[in-house]
PDB file of C-alpha atoms in Angstrom:
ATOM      1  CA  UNK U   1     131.698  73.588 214.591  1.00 48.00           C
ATOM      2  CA  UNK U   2     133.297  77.358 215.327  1.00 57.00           C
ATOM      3  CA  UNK U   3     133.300  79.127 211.895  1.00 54.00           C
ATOM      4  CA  UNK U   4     136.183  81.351 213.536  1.00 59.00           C
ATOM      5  CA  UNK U   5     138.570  78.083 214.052  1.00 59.00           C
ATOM      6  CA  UNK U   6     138.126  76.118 210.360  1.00 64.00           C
ATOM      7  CA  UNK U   7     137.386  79.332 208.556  1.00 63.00           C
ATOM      8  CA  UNK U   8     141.307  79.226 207.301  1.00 63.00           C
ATOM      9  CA  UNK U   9     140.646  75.559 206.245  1.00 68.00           C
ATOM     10  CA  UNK U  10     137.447  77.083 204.292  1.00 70.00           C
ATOM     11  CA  UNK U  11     139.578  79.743 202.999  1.00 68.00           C
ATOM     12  CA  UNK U  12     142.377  77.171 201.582  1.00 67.00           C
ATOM     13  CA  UNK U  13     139.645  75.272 199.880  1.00 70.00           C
ATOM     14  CA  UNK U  14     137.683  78.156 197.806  1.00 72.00           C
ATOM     15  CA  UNK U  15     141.438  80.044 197.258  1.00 68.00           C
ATOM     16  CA  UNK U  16     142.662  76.552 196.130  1.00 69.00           C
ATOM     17  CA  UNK U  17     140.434  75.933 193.156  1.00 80.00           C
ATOM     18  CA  UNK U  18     140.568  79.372 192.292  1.00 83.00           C
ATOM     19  CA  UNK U  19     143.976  79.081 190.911  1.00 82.00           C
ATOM     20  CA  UNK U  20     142.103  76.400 188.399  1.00 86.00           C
ATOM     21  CA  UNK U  21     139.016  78.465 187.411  1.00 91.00           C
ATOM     22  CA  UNK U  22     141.734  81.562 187.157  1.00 91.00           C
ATOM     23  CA  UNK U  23     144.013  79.440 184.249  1.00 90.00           C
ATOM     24  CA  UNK U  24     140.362  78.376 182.798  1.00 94.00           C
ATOM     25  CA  UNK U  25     138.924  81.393 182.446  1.00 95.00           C
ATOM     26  CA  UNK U  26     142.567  83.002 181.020  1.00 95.00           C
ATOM     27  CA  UNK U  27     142.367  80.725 178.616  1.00 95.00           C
ATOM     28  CA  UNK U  28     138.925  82.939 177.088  1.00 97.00           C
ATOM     29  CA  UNK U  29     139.799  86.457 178.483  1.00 96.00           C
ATOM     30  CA  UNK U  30     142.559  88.607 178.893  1.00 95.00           C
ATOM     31  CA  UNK U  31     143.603  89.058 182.476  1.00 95.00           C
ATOM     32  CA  UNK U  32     141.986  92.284 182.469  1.00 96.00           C
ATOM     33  CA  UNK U  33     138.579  91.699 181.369  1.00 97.00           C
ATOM     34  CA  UNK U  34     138.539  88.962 183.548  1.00 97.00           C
ATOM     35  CA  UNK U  35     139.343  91.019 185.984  1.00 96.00           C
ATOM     36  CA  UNK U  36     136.649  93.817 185.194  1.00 96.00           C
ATOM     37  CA  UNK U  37     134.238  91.087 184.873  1.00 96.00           C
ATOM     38  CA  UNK U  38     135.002  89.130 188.119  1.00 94.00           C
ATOM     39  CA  UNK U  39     134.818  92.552 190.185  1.00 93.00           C
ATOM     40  CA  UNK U  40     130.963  93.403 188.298  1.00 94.00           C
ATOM     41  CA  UNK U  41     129.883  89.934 189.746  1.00 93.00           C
ATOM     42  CA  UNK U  42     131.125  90.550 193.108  1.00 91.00           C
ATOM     43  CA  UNK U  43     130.222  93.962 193.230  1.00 92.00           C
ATOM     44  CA  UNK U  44     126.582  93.030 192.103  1.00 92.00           C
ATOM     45  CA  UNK U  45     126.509  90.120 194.666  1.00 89.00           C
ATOM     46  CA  UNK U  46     127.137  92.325 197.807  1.00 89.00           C
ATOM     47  CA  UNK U  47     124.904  94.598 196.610  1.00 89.00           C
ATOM     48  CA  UNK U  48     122.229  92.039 197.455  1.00 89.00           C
ATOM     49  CA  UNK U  49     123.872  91.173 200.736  1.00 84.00           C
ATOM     50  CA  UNK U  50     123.925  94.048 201.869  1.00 88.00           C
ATOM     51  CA  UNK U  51     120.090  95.265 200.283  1.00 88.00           C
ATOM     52  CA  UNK U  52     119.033  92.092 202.451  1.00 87.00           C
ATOM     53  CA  UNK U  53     121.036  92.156 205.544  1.00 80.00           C
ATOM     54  CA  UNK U  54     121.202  95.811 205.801  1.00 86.00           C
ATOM     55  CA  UNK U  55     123.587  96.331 207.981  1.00 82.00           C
ATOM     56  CA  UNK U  56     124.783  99.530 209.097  1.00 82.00           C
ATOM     57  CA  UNK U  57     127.033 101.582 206.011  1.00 79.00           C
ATOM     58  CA  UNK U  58     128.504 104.271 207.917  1.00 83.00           C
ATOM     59  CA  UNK U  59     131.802 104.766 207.530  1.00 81.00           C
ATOM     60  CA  UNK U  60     133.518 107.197 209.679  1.00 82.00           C
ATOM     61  CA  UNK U  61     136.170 109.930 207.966  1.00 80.00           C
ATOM     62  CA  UNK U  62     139.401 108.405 209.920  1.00 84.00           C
ATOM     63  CA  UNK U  63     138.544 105.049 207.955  1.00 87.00           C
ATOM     64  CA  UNK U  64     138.874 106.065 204.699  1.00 90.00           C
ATOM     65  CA  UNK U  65     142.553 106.547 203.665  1.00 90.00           C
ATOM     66  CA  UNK U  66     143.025 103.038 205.639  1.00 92.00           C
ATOM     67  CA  UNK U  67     140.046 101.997 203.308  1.00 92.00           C
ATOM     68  CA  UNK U  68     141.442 103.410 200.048  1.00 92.00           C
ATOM     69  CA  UNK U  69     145.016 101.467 201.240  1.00 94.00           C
ATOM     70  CA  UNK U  70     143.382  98.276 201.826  1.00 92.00           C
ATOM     71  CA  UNK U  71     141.223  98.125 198.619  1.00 92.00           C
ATOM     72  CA  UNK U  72     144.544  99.225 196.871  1.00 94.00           C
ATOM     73  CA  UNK U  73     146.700  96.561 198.248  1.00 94.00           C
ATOM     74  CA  UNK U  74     144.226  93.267 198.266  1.00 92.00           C
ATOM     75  CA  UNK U  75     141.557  94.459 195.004  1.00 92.00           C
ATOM     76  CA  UNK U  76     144.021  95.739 192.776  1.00 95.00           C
ATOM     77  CA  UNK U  77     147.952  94.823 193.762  1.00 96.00           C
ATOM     78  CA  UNK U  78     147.102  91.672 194.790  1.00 93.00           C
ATOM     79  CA  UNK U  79     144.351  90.106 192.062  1.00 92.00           C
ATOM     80  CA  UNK U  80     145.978  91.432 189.610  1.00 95.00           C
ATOM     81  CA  UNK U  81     149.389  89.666 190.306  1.00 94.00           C
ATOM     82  CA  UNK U  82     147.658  86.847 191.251  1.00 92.00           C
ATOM     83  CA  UNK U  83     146.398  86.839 187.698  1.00 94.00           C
ATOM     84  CA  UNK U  84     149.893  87.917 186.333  1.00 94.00           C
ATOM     85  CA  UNK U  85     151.005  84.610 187.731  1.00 91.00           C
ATOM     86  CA  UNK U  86     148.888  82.428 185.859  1.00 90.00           C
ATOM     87  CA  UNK U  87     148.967  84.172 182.679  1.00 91.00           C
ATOM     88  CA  UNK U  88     152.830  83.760 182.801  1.00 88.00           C
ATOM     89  CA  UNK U  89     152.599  80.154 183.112  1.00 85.00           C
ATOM     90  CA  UNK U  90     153.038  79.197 186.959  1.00 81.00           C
ATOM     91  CA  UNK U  91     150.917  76.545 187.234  1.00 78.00           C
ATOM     92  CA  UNK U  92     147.949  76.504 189.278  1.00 77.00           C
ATOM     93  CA  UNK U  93     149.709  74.061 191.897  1.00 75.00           C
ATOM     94  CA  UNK U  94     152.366  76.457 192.257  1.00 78.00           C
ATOM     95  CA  UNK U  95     150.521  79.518 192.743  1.00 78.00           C
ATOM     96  CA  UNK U  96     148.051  77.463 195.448  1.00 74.00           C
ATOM     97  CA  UNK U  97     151.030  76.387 197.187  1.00 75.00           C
ATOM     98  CA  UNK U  98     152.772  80.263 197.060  1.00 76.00           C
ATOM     99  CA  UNK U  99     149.272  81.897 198.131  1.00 74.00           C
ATOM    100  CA  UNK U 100     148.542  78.953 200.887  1.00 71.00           C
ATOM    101  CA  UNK U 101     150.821  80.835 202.727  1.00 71.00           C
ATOM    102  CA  UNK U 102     148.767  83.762 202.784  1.00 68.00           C
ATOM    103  CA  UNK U 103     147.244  83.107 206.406  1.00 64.00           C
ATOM    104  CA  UNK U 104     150.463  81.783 207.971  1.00 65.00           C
ATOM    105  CA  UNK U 105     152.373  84.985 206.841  1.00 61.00           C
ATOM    106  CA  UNK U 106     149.328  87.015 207.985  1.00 63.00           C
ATOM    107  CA  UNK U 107     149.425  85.230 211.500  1.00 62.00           C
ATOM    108  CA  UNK U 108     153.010  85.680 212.128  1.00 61.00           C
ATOM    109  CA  UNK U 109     153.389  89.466 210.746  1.00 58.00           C
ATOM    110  CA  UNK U 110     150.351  90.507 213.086  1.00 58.00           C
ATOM    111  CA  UNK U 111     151.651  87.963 216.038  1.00 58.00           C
ATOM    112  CA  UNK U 112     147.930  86.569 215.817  1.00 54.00           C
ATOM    113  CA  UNK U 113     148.943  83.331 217.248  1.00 51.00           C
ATOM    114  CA  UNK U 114     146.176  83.291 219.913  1.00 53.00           C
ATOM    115  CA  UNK U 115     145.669  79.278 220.357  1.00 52.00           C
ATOM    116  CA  UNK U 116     147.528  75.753 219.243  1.00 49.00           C
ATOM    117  CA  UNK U 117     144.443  74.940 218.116  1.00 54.00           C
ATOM    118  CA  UNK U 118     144.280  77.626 215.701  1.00 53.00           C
ATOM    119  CA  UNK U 119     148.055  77.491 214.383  1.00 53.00           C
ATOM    120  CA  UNK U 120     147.570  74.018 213.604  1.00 56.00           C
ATOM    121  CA  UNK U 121     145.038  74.038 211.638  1.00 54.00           C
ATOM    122  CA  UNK U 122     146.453  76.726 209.401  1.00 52.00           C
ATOM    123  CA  UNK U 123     149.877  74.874 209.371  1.00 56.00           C
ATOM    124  CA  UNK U 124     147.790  71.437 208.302  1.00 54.00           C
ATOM    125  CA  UNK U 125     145.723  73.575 205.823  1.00 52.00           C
ATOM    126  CA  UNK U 126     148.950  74.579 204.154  1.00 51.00           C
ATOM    127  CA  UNK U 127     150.253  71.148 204.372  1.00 57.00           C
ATOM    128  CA  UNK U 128     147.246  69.478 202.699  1.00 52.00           C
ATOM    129  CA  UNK U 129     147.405  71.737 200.003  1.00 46.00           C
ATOM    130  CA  UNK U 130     151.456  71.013 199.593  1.00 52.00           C
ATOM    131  CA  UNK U 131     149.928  67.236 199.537  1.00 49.00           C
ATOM    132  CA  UNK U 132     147.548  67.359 197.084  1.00 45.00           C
ATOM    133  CA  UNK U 133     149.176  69.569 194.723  1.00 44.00           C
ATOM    134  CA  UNK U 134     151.817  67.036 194.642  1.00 50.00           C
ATOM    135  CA  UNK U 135     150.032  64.063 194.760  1.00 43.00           C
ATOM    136  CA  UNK U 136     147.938  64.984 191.166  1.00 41.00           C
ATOM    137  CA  UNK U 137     151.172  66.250 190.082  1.00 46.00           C
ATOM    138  CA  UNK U 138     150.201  69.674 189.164  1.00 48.00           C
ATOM    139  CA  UNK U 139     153.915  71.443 190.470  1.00 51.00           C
ATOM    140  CA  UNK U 140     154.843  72.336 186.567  1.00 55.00           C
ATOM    141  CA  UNK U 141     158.025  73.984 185.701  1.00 57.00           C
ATOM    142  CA  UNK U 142     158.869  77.149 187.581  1.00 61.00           C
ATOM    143  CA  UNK U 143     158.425  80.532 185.565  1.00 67.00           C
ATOM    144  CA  UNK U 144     160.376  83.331 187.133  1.00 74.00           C
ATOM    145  CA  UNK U 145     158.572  85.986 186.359  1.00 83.00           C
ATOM    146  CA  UNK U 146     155.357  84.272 187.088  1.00 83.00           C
ATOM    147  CA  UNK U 147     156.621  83.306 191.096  1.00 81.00           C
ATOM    148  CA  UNK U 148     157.439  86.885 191.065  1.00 85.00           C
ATOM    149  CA  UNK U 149     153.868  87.691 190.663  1.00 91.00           C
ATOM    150  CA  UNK U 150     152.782  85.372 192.822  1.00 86.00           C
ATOM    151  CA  UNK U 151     154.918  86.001 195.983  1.00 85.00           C
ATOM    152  CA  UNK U 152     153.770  89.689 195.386  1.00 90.00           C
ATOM    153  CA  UNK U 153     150.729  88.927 195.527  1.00 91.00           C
ATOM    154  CA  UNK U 154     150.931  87.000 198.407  1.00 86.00           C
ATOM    155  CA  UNK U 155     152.729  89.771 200.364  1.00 86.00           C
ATOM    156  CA  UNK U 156     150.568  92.275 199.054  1.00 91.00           C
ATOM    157  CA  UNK U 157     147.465  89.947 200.769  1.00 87.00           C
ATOM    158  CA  UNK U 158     149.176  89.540 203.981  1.00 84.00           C
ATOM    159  CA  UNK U 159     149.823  93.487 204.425  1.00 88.00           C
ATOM    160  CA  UNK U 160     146.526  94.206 203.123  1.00 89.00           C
ATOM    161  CA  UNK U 161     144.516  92.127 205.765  1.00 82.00           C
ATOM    162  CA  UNK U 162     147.178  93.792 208.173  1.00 83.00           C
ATOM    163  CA  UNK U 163     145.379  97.264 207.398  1.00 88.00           C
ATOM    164  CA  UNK U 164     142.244  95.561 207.259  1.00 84.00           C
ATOM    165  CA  UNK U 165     142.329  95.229 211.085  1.00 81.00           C
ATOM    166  CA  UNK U 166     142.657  98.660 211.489  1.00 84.00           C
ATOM    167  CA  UNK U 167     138.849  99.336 210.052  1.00 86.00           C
ATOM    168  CA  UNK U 168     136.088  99.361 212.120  1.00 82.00           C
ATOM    169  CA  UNK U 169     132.524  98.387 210.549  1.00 78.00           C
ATOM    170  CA  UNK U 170     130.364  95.867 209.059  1.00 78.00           C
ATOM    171  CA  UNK U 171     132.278  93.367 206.834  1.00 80.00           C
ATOM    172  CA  UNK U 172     129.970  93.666 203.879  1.00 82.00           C
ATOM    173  CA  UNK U 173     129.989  97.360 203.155  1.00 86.00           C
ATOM    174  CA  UNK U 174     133.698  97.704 203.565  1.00 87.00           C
ATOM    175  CA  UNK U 175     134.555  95.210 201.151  1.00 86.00           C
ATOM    176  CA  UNK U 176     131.589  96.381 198.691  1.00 89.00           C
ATOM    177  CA  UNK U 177     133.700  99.812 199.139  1.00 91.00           C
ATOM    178  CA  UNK U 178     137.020  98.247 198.391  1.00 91.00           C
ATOM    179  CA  UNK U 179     135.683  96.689 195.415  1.00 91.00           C
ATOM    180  CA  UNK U 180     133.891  99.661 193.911  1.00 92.00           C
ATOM    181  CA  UNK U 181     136.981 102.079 194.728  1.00 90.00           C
ATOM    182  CA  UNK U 182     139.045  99.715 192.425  1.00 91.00           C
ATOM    183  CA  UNK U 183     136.801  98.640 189.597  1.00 93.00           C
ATOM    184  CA  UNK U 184     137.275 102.292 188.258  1.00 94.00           C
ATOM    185  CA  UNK U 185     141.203 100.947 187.733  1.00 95.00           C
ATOM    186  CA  UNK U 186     139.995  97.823 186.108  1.00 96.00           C
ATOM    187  CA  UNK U 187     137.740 100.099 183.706  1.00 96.00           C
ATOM    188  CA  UNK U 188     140.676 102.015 182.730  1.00 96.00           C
ATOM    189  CA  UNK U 189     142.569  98.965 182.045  1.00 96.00           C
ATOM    190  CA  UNK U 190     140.446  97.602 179.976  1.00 96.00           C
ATOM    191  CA  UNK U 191     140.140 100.581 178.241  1.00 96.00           C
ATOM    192  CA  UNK U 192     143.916 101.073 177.061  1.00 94.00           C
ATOM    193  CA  UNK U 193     144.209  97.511 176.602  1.00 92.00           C
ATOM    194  CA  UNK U 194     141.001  96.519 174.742  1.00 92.00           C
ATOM    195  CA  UNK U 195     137.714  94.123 175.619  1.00 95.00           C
ATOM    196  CA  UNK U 196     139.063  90.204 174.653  1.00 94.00           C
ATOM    197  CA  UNK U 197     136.562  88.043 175.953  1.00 96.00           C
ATOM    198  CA  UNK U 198     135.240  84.613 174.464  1.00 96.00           C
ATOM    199  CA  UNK U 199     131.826  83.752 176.052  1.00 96.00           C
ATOM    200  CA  UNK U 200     131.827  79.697 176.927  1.00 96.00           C
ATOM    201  CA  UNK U 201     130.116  77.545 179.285  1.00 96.00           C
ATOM    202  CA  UNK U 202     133.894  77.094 181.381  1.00 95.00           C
ATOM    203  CA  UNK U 203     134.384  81.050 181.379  1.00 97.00           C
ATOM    204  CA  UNK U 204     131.051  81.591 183.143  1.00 96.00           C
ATOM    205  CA  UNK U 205     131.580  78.565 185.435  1.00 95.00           C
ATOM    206  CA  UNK U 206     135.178  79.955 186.072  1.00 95.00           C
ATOM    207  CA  UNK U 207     133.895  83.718 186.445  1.00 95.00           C
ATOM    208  CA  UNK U 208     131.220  82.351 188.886  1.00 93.00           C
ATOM    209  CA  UNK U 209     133.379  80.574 191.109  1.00 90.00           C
ATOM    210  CA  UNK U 210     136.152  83.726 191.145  1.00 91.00           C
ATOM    211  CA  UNK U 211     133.224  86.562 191.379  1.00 89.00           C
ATOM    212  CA  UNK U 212     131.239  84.336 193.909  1.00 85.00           C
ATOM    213  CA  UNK U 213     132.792  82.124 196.399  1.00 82.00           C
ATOM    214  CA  UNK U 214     136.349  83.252 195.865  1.00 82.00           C
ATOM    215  CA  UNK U 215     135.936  87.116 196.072  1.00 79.00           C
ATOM    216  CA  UNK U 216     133.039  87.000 198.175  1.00 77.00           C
ATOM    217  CA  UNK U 217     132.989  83.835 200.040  1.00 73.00           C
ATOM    218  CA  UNK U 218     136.830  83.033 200.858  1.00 70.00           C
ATOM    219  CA  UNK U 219     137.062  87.029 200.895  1.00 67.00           C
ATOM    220  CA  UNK U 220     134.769  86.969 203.561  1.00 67.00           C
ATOM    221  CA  UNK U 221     136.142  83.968 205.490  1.00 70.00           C
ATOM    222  CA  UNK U 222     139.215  85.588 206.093  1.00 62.00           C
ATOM    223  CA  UNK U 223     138.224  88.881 207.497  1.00 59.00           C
ATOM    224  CA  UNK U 224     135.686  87.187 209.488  1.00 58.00           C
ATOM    225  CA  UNK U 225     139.182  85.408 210.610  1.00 58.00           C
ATOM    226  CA  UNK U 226     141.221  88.618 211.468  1.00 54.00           C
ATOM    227  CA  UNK U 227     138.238  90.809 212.913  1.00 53.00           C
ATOM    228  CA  UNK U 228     137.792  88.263 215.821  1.00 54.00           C
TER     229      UNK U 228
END
């Protein structure tokens, strides 16, 4: 099996559930905490990626505004409206079904059509998540200002990976960078909004799937995508 051809499908799957652990662990943590939190674990677990892998962590001066963009547009625009979303009562099959069309927007903004093979499996990825929101009935009623958050978010994805083709390095260390340039903004948030966070066995199961496999993993899987 080619990673590079059923990564999207990979991608749906770990982005899917997210949307679930996100309303879980809302409902013990402000968005921002959560936030703060979810970036520590994801910071902490490329750390040991990259201490193991070491790849190479050079960044050259030309990359860095597009850097600084990137991290600006995908770490903080788009998590935290993805969050905003969900805190204002779109329901989780909503929100997967807005952000499932995170790859096909990407592909047709960057013309990164390169294969039918390719195109349909994003466009079957997107309709299996349509499917089986619907099927377990999880559509909700539609809160405006919570699809406002989430098509900005989704936007805000799409042009983010867009800049993220225009940096050239190792995968790990560029996202590690992207996440430590915007934990500093979580920190601050935090700060003028307070620390509300109720420690349960569902909030750590819900801040380990959103620090692991969603902001690494998924993460991950999709630049993988758009860097081949």
């Amino acid at each position: 099996m080619q990673l590079k051809t059923y990564a999207p499908l990979l991608f749906l799957a770990f982005w899917s559930i997210g949307a679930i652990a996100t309303k879980v662990g809302l409902q013990y943590a402000d968005v921002w905490s959560f936030l703060l939190l979810r970036m520590a674990v994801a910071l902490a677990l490329l750390g040991l990626a990259i201490a193991w892998l070491r790849p190479p962590l050079k960044v050259a001066a030309g990359q860095w505004p597009w850097l600084l963009l990137c991290g600006f547009l995908i770490q903080v625009v788009y998590i935290s409206c993805y969050f905003l979303s969900i805190r204002h009562h779109l329901s989780p099959g909503l929100v997967t079904i807005v952000l499932a069309l995170q790859p096909l927007a990407t592909a047709l903004l960057l013309r990164d059509v390169r294969s039918l093979t390719g195109m349909l499996c994003l466009v079957a990825g997107f309709a299996g998540v349509v499917l089986a929101v619907y099927g377990a009935k999880d559509l909700g009623s539609v809160n405006g200002l919570g699809l406002l958050f989430a098509v900005a978010a989704m936007l805000s994805f799409s042009l983010g990976s867009m800049v993220q083709k225009r940096l050239d390095g190792h995968l790990l260390p560029l996202t590690a960078l992207q996440y430590a340039l915007a934990l500093p903004v979580y920190l601050l948030a935090v700060w003028h909004q307070g620390w509300q966070v109720q420690w349960s066995w569902p909030f750590v199961g819900a801040l380990a799937w959103m620090g692991g496999l969603v902001s690494v993993g998924a993460l991950l899987l999709f630049f993988y995508r758009r860097a081949r």
